[in-house]
mmCIF file of C-alpha atoms and ligand atoms in Angstrom:
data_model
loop_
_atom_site.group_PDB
_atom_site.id
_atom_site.type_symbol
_atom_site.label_atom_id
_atom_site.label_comp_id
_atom_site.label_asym_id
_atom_site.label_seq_id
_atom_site.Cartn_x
_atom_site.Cartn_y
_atom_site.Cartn_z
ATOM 1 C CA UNK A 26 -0.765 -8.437 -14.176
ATOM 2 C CA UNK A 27 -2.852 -5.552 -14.126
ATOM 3 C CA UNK A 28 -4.047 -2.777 -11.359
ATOM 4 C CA UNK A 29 -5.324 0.056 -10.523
ATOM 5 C CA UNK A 30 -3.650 2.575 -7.805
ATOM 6 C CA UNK A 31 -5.729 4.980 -5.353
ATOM 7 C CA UNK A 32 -3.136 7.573 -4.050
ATOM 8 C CA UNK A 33 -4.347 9.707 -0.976
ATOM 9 C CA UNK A 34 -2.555 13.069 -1.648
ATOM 10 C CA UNK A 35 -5.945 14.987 0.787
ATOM 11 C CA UNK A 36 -3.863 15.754 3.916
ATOM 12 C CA UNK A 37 -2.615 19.293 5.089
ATOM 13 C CA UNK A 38 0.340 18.090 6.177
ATOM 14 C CA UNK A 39 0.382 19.929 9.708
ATOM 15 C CA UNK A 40 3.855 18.044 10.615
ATOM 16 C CA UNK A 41 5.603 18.880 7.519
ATOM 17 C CA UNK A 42 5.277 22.497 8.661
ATOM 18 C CA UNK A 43 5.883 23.928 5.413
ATOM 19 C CA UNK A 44 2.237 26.405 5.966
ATOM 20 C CA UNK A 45 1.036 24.275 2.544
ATOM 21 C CA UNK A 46 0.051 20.778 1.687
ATOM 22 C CA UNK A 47 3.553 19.078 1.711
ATOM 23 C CA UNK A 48 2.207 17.224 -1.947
ATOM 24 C CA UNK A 49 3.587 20.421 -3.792
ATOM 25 C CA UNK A 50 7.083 20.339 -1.874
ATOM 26 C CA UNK A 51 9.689 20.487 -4.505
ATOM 27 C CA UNK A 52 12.319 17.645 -4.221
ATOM 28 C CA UNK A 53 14.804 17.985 -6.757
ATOM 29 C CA UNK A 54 13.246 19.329 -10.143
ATOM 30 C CA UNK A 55 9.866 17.970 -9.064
ATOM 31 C CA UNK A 56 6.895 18.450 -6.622
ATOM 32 C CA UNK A 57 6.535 15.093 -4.202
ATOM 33 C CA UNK A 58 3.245 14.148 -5.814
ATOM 34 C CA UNK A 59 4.804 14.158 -8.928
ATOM 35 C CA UNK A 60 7.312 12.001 -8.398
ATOM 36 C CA UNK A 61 5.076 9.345 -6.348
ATOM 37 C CA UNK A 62 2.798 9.076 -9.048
ATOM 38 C CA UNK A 63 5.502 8.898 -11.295
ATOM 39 C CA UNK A 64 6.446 5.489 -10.352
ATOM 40 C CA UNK A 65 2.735 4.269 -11.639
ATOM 41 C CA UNK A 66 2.822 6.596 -14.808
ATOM 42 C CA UNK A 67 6.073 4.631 -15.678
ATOM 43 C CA UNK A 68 4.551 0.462 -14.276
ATOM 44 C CA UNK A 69 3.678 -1.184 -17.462
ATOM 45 C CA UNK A 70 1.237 -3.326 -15.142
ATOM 46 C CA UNK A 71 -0.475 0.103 -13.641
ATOM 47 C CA UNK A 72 -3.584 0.612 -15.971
ATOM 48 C CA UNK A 73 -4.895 3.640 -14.087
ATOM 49 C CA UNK A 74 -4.553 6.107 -11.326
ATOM 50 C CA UNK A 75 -6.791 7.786 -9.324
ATOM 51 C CA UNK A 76 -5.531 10.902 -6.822
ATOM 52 C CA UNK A 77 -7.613 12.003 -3.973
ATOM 53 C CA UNK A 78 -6.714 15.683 -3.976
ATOM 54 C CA UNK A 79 -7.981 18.325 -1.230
ATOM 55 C CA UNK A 80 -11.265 20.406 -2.828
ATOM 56 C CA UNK A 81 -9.066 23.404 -3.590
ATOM 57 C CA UNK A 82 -6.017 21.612 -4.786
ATOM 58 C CA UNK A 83 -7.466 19.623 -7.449
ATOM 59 C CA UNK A 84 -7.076 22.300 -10.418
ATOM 60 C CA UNK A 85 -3.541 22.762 -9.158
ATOM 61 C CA UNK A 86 -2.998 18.982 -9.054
ATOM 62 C CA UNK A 87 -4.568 18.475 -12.510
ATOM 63 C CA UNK A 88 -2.387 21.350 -14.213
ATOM 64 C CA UNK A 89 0.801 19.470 -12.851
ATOM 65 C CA UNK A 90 -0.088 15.845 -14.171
ATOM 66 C CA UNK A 91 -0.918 17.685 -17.428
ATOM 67 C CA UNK A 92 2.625 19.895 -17.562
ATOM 68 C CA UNK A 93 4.205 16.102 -16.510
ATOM 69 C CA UNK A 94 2.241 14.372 -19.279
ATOM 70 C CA UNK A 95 0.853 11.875 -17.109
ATOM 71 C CA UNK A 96 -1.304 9.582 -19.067
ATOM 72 C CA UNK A 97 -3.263 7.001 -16.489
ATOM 73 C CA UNK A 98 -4.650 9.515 -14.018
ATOM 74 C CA UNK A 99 -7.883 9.173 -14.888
ATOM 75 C CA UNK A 100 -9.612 10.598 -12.242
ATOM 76 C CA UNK A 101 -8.672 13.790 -9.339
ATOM 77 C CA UNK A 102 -11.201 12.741 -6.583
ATOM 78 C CA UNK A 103 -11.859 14.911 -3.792
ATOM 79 C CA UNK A 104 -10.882 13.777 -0.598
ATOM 80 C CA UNK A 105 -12.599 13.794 3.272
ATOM 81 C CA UNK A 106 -12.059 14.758 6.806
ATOM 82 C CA UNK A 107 -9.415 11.881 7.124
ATOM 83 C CA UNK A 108 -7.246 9.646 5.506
ATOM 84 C CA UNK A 109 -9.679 6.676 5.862
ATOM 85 C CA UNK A 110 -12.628 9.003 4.440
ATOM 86 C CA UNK A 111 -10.397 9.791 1.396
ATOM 87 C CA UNK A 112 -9.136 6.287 0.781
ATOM 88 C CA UNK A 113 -13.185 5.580 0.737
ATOM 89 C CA UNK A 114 -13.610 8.198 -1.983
ATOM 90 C CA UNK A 115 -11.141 7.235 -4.015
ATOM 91 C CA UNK A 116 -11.987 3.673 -4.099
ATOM 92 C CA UNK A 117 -15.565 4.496 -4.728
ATOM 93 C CA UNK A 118 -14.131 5.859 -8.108
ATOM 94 C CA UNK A 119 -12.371 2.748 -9.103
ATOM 95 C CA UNK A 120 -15.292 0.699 -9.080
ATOM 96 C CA UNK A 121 -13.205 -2.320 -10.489
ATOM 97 C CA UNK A 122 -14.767 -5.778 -11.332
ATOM 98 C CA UNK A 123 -14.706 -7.811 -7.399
ATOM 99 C CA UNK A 124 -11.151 -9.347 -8.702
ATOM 100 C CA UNK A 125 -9.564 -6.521 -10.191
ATOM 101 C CA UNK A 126 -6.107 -5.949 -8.269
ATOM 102 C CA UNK A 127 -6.411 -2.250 -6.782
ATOM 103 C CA UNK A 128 -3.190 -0.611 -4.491
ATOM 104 C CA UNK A 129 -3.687 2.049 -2.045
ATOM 105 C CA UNK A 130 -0.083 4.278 -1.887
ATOM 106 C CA UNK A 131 0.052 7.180 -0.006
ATOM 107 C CA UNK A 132 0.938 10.157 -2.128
ATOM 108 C CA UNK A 133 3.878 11.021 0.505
ATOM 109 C CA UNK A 134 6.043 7.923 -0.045
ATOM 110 C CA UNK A 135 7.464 8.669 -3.538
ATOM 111 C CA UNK A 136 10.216 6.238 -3.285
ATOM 112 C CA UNK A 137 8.491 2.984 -3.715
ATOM 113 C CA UNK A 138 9.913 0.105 -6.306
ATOM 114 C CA UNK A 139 8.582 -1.426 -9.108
ATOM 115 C CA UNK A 140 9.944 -4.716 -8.159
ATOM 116 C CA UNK A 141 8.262 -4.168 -4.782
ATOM 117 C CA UNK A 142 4.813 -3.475 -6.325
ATOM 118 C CA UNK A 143 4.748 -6.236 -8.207
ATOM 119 C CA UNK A 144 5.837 -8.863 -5.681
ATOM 120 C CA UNK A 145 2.872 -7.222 -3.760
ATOM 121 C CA UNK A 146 0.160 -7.349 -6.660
ATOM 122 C CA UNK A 147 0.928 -10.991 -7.201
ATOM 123 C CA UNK A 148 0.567 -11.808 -3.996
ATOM 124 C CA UNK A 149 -2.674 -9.827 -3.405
ATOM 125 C CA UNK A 150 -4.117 -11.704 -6.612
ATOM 126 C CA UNK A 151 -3.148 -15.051 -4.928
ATOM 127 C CA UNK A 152 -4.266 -14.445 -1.332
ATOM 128 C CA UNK A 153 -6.874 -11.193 -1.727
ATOM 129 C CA UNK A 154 -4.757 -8.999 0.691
ATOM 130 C CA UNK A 155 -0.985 -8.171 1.000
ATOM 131 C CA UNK A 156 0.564 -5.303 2.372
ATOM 132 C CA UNK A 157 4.519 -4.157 2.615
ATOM 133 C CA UNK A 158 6.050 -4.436 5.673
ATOM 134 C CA UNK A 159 9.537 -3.803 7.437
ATOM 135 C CA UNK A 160 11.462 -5.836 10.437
ATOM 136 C CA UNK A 161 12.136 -3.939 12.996
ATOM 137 C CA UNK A 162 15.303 -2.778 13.707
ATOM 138 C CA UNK A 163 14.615 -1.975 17.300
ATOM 139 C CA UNK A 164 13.643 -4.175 19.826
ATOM 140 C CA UNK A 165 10.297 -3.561 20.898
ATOM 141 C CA UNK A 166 8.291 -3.198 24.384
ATOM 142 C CA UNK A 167 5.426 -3.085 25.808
ATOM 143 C CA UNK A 168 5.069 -0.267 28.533
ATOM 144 C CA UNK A 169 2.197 0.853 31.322
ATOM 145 C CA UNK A 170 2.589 4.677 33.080
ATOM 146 C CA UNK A 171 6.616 4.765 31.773
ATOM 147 C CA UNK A 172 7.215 1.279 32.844
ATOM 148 C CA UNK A 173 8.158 -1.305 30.778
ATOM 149 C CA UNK A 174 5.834 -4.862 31.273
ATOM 150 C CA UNK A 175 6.919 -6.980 28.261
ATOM 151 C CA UNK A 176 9.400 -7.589 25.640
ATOM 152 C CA UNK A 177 8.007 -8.697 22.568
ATOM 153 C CA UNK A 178 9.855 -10.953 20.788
ATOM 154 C CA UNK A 179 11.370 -9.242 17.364
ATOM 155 C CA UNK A 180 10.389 -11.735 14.946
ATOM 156 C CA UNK A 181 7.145 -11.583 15.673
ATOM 157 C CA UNK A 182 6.659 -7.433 15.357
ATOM 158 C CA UNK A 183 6.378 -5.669 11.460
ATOM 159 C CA UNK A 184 6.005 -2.182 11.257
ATOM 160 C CA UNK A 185 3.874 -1.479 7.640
ATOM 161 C CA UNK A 186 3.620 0.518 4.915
ATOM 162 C CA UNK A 187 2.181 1.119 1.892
ATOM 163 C CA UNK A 188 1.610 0.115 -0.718
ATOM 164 C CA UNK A 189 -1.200 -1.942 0.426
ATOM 165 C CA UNK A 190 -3.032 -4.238 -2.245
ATOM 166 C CA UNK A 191 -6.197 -6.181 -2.526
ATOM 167 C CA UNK A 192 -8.545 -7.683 -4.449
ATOM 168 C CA UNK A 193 -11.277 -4.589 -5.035
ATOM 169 C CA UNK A 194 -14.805 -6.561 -3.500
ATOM 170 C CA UNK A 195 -12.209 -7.449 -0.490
ATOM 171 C CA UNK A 196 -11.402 -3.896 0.154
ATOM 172 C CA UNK A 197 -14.419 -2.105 -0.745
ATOM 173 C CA UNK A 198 -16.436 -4.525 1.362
ATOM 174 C CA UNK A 199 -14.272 -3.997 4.304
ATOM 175 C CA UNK A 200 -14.485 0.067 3.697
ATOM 176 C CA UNK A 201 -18.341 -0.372 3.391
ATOM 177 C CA UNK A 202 -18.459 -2.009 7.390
ATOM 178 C CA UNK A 203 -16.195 -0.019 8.544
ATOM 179 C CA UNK A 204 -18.293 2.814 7.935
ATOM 180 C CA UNK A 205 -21.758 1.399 8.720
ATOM 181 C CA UNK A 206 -19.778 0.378 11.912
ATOM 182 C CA UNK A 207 -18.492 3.523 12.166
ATOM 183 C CA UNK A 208 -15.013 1.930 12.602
ATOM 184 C CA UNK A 209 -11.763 3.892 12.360
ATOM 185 C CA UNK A 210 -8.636 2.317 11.570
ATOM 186 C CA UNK A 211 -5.000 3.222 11.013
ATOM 187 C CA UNK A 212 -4.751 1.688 8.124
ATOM 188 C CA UNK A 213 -6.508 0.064 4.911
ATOM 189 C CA UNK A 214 -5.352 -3.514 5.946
ATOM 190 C CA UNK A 215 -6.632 -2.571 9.876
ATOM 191 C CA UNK A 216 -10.244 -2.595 7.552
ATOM 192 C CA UNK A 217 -10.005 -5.779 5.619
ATOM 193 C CA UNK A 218 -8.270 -7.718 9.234
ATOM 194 C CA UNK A 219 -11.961 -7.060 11.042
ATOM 195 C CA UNK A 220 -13.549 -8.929 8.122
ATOM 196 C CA UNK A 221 -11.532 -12.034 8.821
ATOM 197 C CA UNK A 222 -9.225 -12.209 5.856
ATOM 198 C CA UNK A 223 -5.402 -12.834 5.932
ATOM 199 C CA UNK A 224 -3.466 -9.553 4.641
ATOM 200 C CA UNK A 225 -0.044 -11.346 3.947
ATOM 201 C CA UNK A 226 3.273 -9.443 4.385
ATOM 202 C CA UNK A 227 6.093 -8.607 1.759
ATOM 203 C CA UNK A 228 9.007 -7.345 2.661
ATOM 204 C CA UNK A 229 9.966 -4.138 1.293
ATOM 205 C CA UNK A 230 12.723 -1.294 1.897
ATOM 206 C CA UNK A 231 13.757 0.967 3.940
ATOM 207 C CA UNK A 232 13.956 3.344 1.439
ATOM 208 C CA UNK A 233 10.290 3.519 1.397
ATOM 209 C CA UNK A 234 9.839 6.196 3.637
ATOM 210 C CA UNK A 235 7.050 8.481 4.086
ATOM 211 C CA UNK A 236 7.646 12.216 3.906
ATOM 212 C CA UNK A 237 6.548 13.558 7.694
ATOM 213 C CA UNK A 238 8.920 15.973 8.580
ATOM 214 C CA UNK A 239 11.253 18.575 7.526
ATOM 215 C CA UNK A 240 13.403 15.911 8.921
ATOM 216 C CA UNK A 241 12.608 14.004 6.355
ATOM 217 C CA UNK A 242 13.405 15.773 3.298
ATOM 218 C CA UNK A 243 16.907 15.484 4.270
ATOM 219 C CA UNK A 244 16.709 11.488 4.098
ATOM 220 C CA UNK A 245 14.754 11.755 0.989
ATOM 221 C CA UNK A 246 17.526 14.105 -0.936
ATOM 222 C CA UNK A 247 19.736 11.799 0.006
ATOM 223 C CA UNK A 248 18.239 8.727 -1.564
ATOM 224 C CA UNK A 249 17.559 10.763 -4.997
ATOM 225 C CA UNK A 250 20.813 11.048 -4.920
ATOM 226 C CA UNK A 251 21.733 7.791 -4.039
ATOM 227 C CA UNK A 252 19.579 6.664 -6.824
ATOM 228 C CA UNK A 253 20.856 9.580 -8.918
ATOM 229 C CA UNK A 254 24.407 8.096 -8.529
ATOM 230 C CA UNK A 255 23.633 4.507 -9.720
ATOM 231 C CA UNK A 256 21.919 5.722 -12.845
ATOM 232 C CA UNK A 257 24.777 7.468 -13.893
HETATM 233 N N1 CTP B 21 -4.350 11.989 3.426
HETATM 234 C C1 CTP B 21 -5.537 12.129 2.696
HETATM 235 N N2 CTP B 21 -6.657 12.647 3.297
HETATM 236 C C2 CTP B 21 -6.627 13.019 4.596
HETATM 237 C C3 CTP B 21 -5.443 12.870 5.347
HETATM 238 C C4 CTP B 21 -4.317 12.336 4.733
HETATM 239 O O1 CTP B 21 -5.572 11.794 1.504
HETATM 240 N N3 CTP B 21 -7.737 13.551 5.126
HETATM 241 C C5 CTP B 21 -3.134 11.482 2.747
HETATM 242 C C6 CTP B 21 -1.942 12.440 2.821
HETATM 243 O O2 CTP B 21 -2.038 13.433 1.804
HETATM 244 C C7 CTP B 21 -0.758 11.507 2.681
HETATM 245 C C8 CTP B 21 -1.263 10.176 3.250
HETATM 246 O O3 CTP B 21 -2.678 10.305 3.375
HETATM 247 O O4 CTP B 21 -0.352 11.307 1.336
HETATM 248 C C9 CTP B 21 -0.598 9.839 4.581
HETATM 249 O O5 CTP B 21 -0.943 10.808 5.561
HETATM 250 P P1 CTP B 21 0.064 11.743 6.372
HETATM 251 O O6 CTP B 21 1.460 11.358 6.092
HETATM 252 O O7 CTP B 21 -0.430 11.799 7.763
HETATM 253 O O8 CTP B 21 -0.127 13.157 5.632
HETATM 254 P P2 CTP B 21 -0.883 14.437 6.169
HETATM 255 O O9 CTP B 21 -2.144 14.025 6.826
HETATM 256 O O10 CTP B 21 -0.952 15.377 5.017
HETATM 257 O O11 CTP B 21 0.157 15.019 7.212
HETATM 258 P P3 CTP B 21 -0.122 15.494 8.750
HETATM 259 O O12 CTP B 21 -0.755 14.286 9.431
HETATM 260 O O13 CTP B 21 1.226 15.829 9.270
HETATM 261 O O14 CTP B 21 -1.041 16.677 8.673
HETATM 262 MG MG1 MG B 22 -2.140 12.813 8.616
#
């Protein structure tokens, strides 16, 4: 099964505090970009890549996928104001037939599976819209001015991720409303919900963390090294 990815890597990454975009953080022998798109250089069902790169950072960008030898990314895309705006960019560039299978995957989670993907890509192709999601671990409740008014029952609450996949005319469509109804979301599934279409959930890991904090980088050493370990 094939797809296409769109990987947001636009951000400044204010939280990260690291005074650059945290994309070009080194993690091990690697920047984090690198190693996120990485894991679609080396999927045998990813047919192309497309980053969405701040103005400025896409000569950088390019020179790294070149020294890497990346093959698939076909296209550096500049991104917008937000993450939404450069999602929209990106996808503009794909311009895949309406069926075409096309993930969204945020350039700061580099430690997504390939088994994962492509549980979510086949369900995306069946249903139009799937996304990864995680159980919480917590339980979770509602609160008013500090004061807690409801427990909500566990089963029932997902916390998600991405990579988020859907069939291209379901996403682009829902990215063209969202725009003419000037509609900001939190994330690309938020988009294609408002449309009326089912986004199904599959679980992933918990090792598919996004890279926020300096906190962070801690956990994420730690699982290259956990991975490191296995591999040996
Ligand atoms: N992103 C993007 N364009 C934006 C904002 C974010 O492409 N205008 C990308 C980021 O580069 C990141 C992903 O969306 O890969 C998830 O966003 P986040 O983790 O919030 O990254 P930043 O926005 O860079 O970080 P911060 O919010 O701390 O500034
Ligand atoms: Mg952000």
């Amino acid at each position: 099964m094939k797809y296409t990815v769109v990987i947001p890597a636009a951000g400044q990454g204010k939280r990260m505090k690291a005074g650059h975009n945290k994309q070009f953080l080194m993690l091990e022998d690697r920047p984090l970009i690198v190693h996120t798109v990485s894991v679609f250089e080396q999927d045998t069902w990813c047919e192309r890549i497309i980053v969405v790169a701040n103005e400025d950072e896409t000569g950088p960008m390019n020179t790294l996928f070149e020294q890497w030898n990346f093959r698939k990314v076909d296209r550096i895309v500049t991104g917008g104001e937000e993450r939404q705006d450069s999602v929209f960019e990106g996808l503009k560039k794909a311009d895949g037939l309406d069926d075409a299978i096309v993930l969204v995957h945020d350039g700061a989670r580099p430690f997504v599976t390939e088994d994962h993907i492509h549980e979510l890509v086949l369900k995306a192709s069946e249903q139009g819209a799937a996304v990864i999601g995680l159980r919480m671990k917590d339980t979770v409740k509602k609160v008013a001015d500090g004061v807690v008014t409801e427990t909500i029952e566990r089963s029932s609450v997902w916390s998600v991720q991405t990579p988020q996949a859907f069939r291209f005319s379901v996403v682009y469509d829902a990215y063209r409303k969202a725009e003419e109804d000037h509609f900001r979301g939190t994330d690309d599934t938020s988009l294609v919900e408002r449309m009326n279409v089912s986004v199904h959930i599959v679980e992933g890991g918990y090792d598919n963390i996004k890279l926020t904090t300096p906190e962070d980088m801690v956990v994420a050493k730690a699982i290259l090294k956990k991975r490191r370990g296995k591999r040996q």
